[in-house]
PDB file of C-alpha atoms in Angstrom:
ATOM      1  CA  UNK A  14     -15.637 -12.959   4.487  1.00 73.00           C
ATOM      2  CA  UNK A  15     -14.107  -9.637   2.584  1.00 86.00           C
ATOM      3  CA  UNK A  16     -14.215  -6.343   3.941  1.00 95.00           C
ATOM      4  CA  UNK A  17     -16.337  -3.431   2.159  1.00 96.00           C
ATOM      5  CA  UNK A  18     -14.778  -1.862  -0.817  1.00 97.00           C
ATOM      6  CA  UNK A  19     -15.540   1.642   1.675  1.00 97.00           C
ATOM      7  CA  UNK A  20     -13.547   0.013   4.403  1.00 97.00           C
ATOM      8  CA  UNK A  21     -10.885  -1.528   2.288  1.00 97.00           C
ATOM      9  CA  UNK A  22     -10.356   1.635   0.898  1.00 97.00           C
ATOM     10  CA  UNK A  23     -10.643   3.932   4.285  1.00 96.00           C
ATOM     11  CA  UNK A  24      -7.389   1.646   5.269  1.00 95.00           C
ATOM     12  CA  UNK A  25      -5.510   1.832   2.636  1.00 96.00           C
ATOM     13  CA  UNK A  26      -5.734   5.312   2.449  1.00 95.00           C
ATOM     14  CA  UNK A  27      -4.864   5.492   6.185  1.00 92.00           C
ATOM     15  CA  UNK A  28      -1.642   3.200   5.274  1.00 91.00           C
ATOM     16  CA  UNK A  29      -0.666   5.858   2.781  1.00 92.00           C
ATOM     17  CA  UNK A  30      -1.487   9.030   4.762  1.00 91.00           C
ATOM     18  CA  UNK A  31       0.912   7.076   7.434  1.00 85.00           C
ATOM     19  CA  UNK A  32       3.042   6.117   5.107  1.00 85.00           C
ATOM     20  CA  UNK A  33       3.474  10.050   3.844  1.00 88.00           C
ATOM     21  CA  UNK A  34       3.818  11.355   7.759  1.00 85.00           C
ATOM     22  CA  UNK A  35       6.352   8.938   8.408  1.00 80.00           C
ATOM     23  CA  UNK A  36       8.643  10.085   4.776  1.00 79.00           C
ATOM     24  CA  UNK A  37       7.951  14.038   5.691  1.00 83.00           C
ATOM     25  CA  UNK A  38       9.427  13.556   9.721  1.00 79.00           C
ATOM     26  CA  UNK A  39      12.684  11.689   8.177  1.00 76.00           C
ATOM     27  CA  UNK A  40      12.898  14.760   5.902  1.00 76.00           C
ATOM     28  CA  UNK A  41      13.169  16.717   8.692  1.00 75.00           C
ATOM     29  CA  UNK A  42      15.355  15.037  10.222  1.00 72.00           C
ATOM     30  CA  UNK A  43      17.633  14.946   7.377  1.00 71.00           C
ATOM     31  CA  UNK A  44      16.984  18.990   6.592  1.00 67.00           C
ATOM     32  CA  UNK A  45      17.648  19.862  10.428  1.00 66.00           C
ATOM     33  CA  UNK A  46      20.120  17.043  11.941  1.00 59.00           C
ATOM     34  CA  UNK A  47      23.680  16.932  11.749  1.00 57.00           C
ATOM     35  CA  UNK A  48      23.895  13.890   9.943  1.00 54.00           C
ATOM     36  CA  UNK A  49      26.612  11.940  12.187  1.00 50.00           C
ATOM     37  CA  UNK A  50      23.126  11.582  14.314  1.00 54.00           C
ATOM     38  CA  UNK A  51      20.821  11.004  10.944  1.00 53.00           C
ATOM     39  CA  UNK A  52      22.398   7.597  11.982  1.00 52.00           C
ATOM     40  CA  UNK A  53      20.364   6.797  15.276  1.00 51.00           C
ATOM     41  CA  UNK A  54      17.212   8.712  13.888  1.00 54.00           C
ATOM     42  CA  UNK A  55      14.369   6.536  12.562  1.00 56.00           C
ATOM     43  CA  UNK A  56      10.617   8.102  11.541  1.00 53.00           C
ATOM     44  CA  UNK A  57       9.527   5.032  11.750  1.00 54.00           C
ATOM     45  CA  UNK A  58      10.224   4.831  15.851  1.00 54.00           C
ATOM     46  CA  UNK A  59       7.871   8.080  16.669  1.00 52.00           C
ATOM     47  CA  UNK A  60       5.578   6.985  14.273  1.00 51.00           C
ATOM     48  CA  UNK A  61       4.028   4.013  15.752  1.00 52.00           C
ATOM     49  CA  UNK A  62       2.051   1.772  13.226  1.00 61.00           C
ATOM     50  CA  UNK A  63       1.008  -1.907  12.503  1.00 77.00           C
ATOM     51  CA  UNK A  64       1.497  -1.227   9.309  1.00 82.00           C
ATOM     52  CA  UNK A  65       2.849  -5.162   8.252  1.00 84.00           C
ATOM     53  CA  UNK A  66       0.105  -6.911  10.221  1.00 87.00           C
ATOM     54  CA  UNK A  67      -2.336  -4.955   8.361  1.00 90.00           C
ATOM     55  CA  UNK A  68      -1.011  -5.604   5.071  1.00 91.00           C
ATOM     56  CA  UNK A  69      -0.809  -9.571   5.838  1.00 92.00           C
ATOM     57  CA  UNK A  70      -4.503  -9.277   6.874  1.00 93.00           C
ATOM     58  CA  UNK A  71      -5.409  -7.767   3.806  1.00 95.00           C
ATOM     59  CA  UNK A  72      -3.248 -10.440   1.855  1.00 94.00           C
ATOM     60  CA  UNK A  73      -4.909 -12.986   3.761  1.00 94.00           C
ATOM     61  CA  UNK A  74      -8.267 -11.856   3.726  1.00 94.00           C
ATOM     62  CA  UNK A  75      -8.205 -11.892  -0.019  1.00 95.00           C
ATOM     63  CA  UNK A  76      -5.807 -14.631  -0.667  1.00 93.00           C
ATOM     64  CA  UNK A  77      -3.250 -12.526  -2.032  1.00 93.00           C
ATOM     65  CA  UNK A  78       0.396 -13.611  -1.878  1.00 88.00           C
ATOM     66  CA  UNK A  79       1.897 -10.190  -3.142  1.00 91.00           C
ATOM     67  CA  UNK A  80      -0.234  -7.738  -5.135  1.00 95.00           C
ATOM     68  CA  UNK A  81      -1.371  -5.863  -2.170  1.00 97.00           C
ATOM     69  CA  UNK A  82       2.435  -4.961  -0.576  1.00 95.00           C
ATOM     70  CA  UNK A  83       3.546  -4.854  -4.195  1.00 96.00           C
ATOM     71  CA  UNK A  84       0.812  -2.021  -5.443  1.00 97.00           C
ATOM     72  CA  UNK A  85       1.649  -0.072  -1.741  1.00 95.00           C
ATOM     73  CA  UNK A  86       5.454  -0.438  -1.604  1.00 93.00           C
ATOM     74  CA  UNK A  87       6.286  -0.635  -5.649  1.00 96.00           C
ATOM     75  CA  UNK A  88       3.664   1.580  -7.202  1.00 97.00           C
ATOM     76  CA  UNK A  89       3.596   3.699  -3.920  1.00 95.00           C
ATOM     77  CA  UNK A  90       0.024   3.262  -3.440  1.00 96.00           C
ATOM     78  CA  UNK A  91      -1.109   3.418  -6.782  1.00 96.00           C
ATOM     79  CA  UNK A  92       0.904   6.785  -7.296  1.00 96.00           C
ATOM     80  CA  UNK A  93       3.467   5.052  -9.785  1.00 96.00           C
ATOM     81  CA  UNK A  94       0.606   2.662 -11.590  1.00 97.00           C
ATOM     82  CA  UNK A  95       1.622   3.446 -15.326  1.00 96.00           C
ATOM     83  CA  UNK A  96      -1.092   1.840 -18.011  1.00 94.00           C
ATOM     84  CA  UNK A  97       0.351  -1.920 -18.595  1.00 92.00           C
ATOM     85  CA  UNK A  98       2.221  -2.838 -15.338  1.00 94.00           C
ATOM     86  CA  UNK A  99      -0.442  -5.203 -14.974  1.00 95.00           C
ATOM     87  CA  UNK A 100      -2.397  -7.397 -17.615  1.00 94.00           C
ATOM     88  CA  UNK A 101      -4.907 -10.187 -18.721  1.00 92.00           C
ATOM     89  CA  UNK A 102      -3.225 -13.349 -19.893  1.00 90.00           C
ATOM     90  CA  UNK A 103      -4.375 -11.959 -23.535  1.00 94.00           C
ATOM     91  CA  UNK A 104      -2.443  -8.851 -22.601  1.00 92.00           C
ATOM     92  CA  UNK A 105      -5.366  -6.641 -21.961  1.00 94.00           C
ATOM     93  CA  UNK A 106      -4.089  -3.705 -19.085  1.00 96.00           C
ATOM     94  CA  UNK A 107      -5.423  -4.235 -15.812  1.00 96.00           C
ATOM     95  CA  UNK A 108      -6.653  -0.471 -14.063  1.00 97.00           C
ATOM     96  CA  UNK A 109      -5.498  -0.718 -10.218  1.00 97.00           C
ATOM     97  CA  UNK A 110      -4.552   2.877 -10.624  1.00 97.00           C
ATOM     98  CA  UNK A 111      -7.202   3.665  -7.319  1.00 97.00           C
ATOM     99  CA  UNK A 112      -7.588   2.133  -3.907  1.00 97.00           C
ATOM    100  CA  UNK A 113     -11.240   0.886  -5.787  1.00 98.00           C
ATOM    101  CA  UNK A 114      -9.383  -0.706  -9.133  1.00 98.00           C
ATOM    102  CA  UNK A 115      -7.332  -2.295  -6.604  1.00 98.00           C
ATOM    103  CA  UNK A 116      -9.816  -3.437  -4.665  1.00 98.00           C
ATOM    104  CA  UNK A 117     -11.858  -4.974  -7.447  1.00 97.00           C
ATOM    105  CA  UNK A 118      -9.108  -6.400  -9.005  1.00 97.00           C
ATOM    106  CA  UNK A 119      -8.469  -8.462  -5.852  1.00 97.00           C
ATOM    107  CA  UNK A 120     -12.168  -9.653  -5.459  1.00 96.00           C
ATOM    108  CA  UNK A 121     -12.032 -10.536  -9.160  1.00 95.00           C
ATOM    109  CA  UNK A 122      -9.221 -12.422  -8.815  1.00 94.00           C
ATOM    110  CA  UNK A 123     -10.490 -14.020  -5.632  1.00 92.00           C
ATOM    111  CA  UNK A 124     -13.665 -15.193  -7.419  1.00 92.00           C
ATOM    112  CA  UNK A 125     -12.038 -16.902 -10.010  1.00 90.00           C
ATOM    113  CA  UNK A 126      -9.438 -18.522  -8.156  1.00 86.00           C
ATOM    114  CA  UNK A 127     -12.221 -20.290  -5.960  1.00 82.00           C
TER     115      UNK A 127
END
């Protein structure tokens, strides 16, 4: 069983709005730290997430061995989709610009891999 398009979408949006907090607090650091201590500063340990197991549940859930993490971490959540990074076998471009595309996509491809 899949999760809702809604609810697939409500977490990856979540992922990314976690993903931003975490990039703005190690900007700060970097504006407003000496950087001899940028060293021992991490966002990621005040921002506490389960960020990977989510992503491997996702993967899982849809059978997906690396389009999800690739369309977060690559195309920064869709941000850096550019018309063609994705295609049919015949070469036809594949739309996973939105959390939706994406999630359609993956329940496409699910479908037919059955």
């Amino acid at each position: 069983m899949i999760i809702s398009k809604k609810e697939f979408c409500k977490i990856i949006k979540r992922l990314r709005n976690y993903n931003d907090l975490q990039d703005k607090i190690q900007d700060l650091f970097r504006d407003n730290i000496d950087n001899q201590e940028m060293d021992f500063m991490n966002a990621g340990s005040i921002c506490v997430g389960h960020e990977t197991i989510v992503v491997k549940l996702l993967e899982s859930m849809f059978n997906d061995k690396d389009t999800i993490s690739w369309w977060l971490y690559d195309l920064d959540y869709g941000r850096n989709y550019t018309e063609g990074c994705i295609s049919e076998q015949d070469g036809t471009p594949i739309d996973i610009s939105t959390p939706e595309k994406l999630y359609d996509y993956l329940v496409k491809e699910m479908e037919e891999n059955r």
